[in-house]
Short mmCIF file of C-alpha atoms in Angstrom, two decimals:
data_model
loop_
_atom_site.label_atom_id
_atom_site.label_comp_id
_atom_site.label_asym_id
_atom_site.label_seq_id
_atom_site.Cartn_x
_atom_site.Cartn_y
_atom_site.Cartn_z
CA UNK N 1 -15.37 56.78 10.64
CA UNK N 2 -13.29 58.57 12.98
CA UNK N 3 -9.67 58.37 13.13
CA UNK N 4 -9.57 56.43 16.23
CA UNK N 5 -11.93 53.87 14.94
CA UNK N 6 -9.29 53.74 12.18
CA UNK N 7 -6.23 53.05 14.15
CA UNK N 8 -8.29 50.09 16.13
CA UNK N 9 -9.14 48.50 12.85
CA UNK N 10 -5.62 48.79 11.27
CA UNK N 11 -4.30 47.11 14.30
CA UNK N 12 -6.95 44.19 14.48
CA UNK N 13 -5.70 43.24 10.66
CA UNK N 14 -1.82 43.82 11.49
CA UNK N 15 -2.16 41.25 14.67
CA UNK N 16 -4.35 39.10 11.99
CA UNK N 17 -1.56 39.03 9.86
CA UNK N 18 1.23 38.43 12.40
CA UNK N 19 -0.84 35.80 14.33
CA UNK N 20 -1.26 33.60 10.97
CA UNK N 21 2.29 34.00 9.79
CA UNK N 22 4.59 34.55 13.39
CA UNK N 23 7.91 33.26 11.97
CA UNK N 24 10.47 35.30 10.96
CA UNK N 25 13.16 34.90 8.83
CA UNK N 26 15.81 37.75 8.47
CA UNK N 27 18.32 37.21 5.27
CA UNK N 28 22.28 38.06 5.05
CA UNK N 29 21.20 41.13 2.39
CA UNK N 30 19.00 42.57 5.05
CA UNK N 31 15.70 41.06 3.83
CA UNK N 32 12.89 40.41 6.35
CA UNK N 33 10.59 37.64 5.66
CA UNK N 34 7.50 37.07 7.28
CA UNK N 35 5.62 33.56 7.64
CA UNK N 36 5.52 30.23 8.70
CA UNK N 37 8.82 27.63 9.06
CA UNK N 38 7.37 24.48 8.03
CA UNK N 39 10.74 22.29 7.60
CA UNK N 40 14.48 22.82 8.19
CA UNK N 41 16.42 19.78 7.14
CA UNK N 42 19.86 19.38 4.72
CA UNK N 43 21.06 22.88 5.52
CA UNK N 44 17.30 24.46 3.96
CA UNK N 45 14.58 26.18 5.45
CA UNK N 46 10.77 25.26 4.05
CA UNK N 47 8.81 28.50 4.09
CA UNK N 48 5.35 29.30 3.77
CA UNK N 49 4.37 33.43 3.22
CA UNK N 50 1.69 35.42 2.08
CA UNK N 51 3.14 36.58 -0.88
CA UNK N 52 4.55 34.08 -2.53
CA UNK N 53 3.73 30.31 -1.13
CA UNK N 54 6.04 27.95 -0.19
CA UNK N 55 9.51 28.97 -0.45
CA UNK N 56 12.94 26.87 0.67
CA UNK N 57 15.90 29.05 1.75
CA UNK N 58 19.60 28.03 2.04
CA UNK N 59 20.45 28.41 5.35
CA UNK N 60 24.11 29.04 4.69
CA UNK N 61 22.04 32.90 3.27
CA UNK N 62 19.91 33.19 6.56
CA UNK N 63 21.17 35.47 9.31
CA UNK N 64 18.70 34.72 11.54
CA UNK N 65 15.22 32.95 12.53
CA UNK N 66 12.84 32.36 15.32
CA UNK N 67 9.63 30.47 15.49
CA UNK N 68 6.57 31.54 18.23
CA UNK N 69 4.94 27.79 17.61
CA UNK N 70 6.46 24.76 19.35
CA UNK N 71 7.70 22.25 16.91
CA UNK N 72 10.37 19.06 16.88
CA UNK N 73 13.57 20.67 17.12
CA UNK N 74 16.61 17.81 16.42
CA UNK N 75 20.54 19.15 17.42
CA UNK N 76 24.00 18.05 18.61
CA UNK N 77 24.10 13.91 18.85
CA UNK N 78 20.28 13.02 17.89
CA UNK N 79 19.15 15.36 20.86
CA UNK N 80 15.62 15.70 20.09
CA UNK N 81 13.04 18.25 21.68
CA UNK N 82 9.92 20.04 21.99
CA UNK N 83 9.90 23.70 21.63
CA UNK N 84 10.97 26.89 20.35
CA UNK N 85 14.25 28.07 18.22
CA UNK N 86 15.83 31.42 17.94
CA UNK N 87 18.95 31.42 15.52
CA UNK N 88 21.38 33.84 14.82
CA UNK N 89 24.29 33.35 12.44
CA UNK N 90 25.16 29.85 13.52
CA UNK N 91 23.98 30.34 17.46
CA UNK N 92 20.71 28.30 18.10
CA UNK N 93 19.07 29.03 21.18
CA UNK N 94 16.50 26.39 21.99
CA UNK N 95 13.18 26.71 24.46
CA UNK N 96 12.48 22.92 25.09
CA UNK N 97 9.04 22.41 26.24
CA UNK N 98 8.69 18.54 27.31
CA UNK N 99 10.45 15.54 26.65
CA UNK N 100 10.27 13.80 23.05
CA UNK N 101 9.15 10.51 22.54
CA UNK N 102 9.91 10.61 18.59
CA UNK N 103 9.02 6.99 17.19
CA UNK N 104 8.98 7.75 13.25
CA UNK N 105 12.69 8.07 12.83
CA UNK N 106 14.62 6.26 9.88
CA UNK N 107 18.06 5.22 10.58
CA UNK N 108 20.58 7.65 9.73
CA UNK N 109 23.32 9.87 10.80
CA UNK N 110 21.11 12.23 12.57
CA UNK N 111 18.48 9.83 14.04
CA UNK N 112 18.38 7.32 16.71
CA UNK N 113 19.78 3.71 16.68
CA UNK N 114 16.09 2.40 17.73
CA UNK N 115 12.61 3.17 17.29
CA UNK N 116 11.80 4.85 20.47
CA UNK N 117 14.61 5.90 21.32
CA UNK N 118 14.94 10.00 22.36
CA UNK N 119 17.70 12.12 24.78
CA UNK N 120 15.86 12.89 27.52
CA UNK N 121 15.12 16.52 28.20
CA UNK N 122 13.28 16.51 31.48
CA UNK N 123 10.27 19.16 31.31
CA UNK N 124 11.14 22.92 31.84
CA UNK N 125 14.71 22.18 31.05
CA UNK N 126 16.90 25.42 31.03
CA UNK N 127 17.50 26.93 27.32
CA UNK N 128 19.87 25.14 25.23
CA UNK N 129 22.61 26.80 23.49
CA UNK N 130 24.22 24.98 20.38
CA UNK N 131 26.07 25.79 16.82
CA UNK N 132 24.86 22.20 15.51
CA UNK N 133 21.19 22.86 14.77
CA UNK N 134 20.06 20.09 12.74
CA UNK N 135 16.44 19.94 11.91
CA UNK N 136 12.96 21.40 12.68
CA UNK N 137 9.46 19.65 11.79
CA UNK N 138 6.32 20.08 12.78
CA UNK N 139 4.68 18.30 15.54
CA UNK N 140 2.57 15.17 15.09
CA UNK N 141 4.58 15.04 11.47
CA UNK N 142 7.50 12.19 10.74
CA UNK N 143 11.09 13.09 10.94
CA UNK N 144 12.50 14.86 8.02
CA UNK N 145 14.74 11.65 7.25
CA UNK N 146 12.46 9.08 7.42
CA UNK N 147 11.51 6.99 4.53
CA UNK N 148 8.57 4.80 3.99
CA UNK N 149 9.61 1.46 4.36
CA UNK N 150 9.19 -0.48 1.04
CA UNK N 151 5.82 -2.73 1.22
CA UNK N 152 6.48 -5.95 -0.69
CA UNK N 153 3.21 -7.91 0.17
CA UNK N 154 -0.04 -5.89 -0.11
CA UNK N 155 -3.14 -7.77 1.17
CA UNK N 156 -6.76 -7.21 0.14
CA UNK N 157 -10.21 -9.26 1.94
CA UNK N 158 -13.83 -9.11 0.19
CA UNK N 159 -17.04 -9.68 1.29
CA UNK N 160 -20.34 -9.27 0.00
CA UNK N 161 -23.35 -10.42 2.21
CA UNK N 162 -26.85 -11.01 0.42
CA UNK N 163 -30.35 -11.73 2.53
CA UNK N 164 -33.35 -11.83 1.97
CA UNK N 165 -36.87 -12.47 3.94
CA UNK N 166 -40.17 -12.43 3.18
CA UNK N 167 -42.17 -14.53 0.85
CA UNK N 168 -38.23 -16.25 -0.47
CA UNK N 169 -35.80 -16.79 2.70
CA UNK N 170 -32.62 -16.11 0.97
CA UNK N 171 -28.88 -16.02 1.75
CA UNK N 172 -25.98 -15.60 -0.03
CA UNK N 173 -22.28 -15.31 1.29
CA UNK N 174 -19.23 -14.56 -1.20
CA UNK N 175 -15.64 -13.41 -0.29
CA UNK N 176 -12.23 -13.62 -1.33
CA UNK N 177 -8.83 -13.46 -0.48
CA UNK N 178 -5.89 -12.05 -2.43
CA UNK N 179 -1.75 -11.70 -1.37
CA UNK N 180 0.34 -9.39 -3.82
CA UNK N 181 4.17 -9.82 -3.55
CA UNK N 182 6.10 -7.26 -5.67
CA UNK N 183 9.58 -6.80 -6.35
CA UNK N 184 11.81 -5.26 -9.30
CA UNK N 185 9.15 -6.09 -11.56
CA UNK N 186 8.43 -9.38 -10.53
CA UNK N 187 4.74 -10.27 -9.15
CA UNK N 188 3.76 -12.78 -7.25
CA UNK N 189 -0.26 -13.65 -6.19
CA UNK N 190 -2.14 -15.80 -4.50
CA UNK N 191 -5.34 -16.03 -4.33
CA UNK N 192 -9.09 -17.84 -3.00
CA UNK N 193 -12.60 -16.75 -3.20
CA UNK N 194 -15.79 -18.88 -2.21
CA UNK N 195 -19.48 -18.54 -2.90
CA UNK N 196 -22.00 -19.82 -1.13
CA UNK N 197 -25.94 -19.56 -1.25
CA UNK N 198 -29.48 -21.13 -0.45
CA UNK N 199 -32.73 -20.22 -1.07
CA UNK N 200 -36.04 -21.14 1.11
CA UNK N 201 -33.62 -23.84 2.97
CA UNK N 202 -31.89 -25.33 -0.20
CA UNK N 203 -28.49 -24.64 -1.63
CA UNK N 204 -28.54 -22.73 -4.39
CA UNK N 205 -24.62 -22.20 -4.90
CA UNK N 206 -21.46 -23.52 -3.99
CA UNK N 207 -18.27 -22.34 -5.56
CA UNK N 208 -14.84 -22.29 -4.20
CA UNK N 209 -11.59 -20.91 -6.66
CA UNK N 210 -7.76 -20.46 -5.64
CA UNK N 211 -4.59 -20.41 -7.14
CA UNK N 212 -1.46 -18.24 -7.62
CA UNK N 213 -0.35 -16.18 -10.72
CA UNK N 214 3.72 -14.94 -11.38
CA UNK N 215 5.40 -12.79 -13.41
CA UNK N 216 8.91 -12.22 -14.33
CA UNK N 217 10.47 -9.98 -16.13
CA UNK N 218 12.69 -10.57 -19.31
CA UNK N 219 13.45 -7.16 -20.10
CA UNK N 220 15.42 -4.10 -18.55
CA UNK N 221 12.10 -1.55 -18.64
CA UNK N 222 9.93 -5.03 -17.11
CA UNK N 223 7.60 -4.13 -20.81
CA UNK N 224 7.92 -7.95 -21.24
CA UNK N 225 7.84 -10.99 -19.18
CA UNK N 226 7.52 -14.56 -18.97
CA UNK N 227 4.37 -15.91 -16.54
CA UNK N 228 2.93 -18.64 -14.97
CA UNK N 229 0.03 -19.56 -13.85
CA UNK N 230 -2.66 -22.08 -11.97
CA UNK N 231 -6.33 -22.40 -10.77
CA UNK N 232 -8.01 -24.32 -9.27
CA UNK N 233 -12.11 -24.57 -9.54
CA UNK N 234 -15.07 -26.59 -7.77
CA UNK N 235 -18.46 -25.96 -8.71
CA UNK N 236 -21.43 -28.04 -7.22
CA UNK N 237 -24.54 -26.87 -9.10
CA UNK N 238 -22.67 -26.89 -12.36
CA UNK N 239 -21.46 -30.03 -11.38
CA UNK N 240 -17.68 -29.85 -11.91
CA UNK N 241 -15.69 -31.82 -8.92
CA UNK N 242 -12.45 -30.18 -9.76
CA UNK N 243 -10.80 -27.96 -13.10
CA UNK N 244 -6.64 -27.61 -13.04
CA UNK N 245 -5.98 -25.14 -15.19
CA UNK N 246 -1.76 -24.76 -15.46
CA UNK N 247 -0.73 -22.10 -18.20
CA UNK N 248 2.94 -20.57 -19.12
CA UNK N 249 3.64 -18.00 -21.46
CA UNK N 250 4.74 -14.47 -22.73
CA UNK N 251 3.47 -11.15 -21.46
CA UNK N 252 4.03 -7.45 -22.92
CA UNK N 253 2.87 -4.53 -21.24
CA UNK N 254 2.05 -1.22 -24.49
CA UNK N 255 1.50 0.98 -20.93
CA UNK N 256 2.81 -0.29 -17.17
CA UNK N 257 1.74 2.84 -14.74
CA UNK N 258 -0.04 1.36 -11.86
CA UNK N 259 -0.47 5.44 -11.20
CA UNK N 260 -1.75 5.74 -14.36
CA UNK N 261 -2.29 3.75 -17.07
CA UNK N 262 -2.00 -0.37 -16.92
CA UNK N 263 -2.22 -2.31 -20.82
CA UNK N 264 -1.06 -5.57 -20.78
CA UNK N 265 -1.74 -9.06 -23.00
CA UNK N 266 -0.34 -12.56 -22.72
CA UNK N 267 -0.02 -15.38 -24.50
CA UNK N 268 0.54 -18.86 -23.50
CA UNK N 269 -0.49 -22.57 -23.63
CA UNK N 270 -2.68 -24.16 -20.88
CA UNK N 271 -2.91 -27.96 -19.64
CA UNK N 272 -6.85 -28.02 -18.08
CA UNK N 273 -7.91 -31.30 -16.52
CA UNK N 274 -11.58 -31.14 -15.43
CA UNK N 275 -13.24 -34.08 -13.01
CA UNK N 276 -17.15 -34.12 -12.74
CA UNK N 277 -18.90 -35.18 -9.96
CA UNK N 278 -21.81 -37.08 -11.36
CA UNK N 279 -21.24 -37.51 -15.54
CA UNK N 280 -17.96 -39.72 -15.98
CA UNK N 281 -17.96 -39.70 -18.92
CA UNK N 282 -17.21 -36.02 -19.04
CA UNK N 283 -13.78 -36.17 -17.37
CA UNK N 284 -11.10 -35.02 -19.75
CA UNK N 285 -7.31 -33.27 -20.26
CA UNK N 286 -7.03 -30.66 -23.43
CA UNK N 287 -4.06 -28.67 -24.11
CA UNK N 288 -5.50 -25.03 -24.91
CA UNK N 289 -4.30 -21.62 -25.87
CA UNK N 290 -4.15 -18.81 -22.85
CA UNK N 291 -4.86 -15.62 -24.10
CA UNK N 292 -5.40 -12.85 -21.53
CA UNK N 293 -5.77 -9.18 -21.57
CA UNK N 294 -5.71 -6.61 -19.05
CA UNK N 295 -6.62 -2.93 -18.68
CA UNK N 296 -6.25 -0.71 -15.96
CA UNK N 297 -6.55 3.08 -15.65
CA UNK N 298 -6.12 5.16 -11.88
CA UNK N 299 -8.14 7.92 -11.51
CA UNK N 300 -6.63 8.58 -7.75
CA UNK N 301 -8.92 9.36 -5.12
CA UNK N 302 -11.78 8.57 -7.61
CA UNK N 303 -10.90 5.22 -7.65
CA UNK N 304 -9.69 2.64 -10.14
CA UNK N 305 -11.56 0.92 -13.48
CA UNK N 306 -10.39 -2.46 -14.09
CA UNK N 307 -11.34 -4.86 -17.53
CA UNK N 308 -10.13 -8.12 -17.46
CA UNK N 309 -10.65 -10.75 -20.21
CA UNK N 310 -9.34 -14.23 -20.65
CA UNK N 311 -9.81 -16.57 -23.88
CA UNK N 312 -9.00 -19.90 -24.35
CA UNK N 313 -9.84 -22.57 -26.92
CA UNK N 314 -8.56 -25.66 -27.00
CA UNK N 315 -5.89 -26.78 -29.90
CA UNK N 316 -8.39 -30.02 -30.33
CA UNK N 317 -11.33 -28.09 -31.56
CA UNK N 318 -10.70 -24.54 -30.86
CA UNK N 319 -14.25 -23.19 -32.82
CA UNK N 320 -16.07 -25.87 -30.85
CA UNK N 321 -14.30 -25.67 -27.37
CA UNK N 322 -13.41 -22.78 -25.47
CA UNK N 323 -13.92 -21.02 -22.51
CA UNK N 324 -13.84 -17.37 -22.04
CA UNK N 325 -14.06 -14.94 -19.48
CA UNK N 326 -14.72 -11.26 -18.64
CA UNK N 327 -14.68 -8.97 -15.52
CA UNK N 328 -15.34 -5.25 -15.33
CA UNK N 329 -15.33 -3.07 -12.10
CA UNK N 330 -14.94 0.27 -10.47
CA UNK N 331 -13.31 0.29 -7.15
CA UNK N 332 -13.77 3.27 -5.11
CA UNK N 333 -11.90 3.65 -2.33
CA UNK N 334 -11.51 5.71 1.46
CA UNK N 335 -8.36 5.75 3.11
CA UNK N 336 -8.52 4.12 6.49
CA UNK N 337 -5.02 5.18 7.18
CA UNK N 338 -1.35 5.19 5.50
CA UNK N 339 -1.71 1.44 5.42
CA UNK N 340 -5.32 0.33 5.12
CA UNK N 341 -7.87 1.64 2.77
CA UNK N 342 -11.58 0.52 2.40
CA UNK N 343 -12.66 0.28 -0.94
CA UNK N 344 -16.50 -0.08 -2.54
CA UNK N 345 -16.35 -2.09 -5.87
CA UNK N 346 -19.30 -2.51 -8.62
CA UNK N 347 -18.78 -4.60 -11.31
CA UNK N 348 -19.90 -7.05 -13.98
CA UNK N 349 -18.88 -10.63 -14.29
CA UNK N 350 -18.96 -13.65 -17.53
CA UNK N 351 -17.69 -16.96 -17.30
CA UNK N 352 -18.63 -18.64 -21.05
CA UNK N 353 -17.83 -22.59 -21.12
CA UNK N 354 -18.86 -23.82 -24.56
CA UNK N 355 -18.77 -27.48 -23.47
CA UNK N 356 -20.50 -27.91 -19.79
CA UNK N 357 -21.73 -30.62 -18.37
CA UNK N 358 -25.22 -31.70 -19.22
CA UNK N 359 -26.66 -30.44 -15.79
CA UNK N 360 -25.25 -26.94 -16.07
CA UNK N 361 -25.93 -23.58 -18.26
CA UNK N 362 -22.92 -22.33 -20.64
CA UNK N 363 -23.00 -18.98 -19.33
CA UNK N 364 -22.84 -17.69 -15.85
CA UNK N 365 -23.24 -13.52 -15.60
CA UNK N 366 -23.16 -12.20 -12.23
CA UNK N 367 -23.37 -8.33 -11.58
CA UNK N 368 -21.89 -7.43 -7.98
CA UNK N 369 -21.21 -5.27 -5.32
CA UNK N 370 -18.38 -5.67 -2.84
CA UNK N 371 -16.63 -4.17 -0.07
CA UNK N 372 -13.02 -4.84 0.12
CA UNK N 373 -9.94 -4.33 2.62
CA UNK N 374 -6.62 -3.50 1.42
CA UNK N 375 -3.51 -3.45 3.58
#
């Protein structure tokens, strides 16, 4: 290799270098930095170099900066602009490229009074000189201020579709509905769900479920509450026209990280009044124990595992008379966007009634598959 071939080389990897990281920051002690300005908000600049990552500078030790990339450039009275910055010991020089339409602002000192609203800097606007340089973020980003607003109701729609042709025509619909409402430890839910089926023309299932469930703390770290609770069931094939169930009692939480780790059991006392459509005789109120227990552990962007288990005998006869319950699930799910995710859950269902009806079985098992919504 011949010296000249050398030279062209060792200038193809300098302008590599310089066209990856153009920035450049030049200190008070002399230092020159080259890389990327990510951020300047609060009197910092967010760096990203070569050498050693991200790095945040005090700007109060920066003698100068300039950027070659356009970016959202904020200064003076919530002037906001596209373009480029060159700053020397106080003096910002801005390039403004086109008029800024910024719509992700918070309110605050250094943002607009509305939404939309932006100084307008017509396109190819002479430079701007100023000495109150505010903040710098990248386009298509929000403002450095802005804060997520806090979501108090979270939504979340299922649906699973079953059909089947051939020598057995069968359908089968279920789906669900659940509202979360959250605040300083309190919970609030309400809920439905429905399943419906037929096979070869004749219905095979009809369920329908809804209710609410709330919880309120009694202690400073929310580790303990007091709840309430009711459902509401309706169950053609197993015969059941309506069950109340209406339950009160004490919760504790051993772990409460809903980024983590969720352990939590109750206890309470239930009123259940179930009405049958066809045996009479069956009708009856009990006063029964409420014993729950709830497990919960995030794995992030591999999803969630959920076990939930519910007991309750009643005081009459409790060895005789119970009913219990289990549900266990993975849900999986894709991020639709900061709002709205789309989740695939798998999972394994009991309901246990020791005391049905004549026409109905005491256990009902139901593995599943389910796509859900959540917003």
């Amino acid at each position: 290799m011949n010296f000249t071939h050398f030279k062209a080389i060792s200038l193809l990897l300098l302008l590599s270098f310089y066209s990856t990281f153009a920035d450049e920051v030049t200190l008070k002690n002399g230092a020159v930095l080259p890389g990327k300005i990510t951020k300047i908000t609060k009197g910092s600049i967010t760096f990203q170099t070569d050498f050693a990552g991200e790095i945040v500078i005090k700007l109060s030790k920066v003698e100068s900066f300039k950027t070659e990339k356009d970016a959202n450039l904020e200064y003076d009275n919530r002037q906001t602009v596209v373009g480029l910055i060159d700053y020397m010991n106080g003096q910002a020089v801005i390039t403004p490229k086109k008029q800024v339409k910024e719509q992700d602002f918070k309110k605050s000192e250094t943002a607009p009074t509305e939404e939309n609203e932006t100084t307008k800097v017509e396109a190819l606007e002479p430079v701007v000189a100023t000495e109150d340089f505010k903040n710098l973020w990248p386009i298509g980003s929000k403002h450095p201020d802005y804060v997520k607003p806090l979501k108090l109701w979270h939504y979340s729609i299922d649906l699973n579709v079953l059909k089947e042709t051939g020598n057995t025509d069968e359908d089968e619909y279920e789906g669900g509905f659940k509202a979360t409402y959250e605040k300083d430890g309190k919970i609030f839910k309400l809920f439905a769900a429905f399943d419906l089926g037929n096979k070869n023309g004749a219905n095979t299932d009809e369920e329908y479920t809804g209710g609410f469930d709330y919880e309120s703390p009694i202690s400073l770290d929310h580790m303990q509450a007091w709840y309430s609770r009711y459902r509401w069931e309706k169950d053609r094939f197993d015969d059941l026209d309506a069950r109340h169930t209406l339950a009160v009692g004490y919760s504790h939480y051993f772990l409460r990280d809903p980024k983590d780790i969720t352990l939590r059991v109750r206890t309470g006392i239930a009123e259940r009044i179930e009405r049958y459509r066809e045996d009479d005789s069956a009708d009856n109120e009990k006063l029964a124990g409420d014993f729950q227990a709830l497990f919960v552990k995030n794995f992030g962007q591999w999803g969630k595992f959920r076990t939930e288990a519910l007991y309750a005998p009643v005081f009459e006869d409790p060895q005789e008379d119970y009913i219990y319950y289990l549900d266990v699930s993975h849900e999986l799910p894709y991020s639709l966007s900061e709002t709205m995710t789309l989740s695939l859950k798998v999972g394994y269902n009991r309901e246990y009634t020791s005391l049905p009806s004549d026409e109905s079985e005491k256990a009902d098992n139901e593995f599943y598959l389910k796509l859900l919504l959540n917003f």
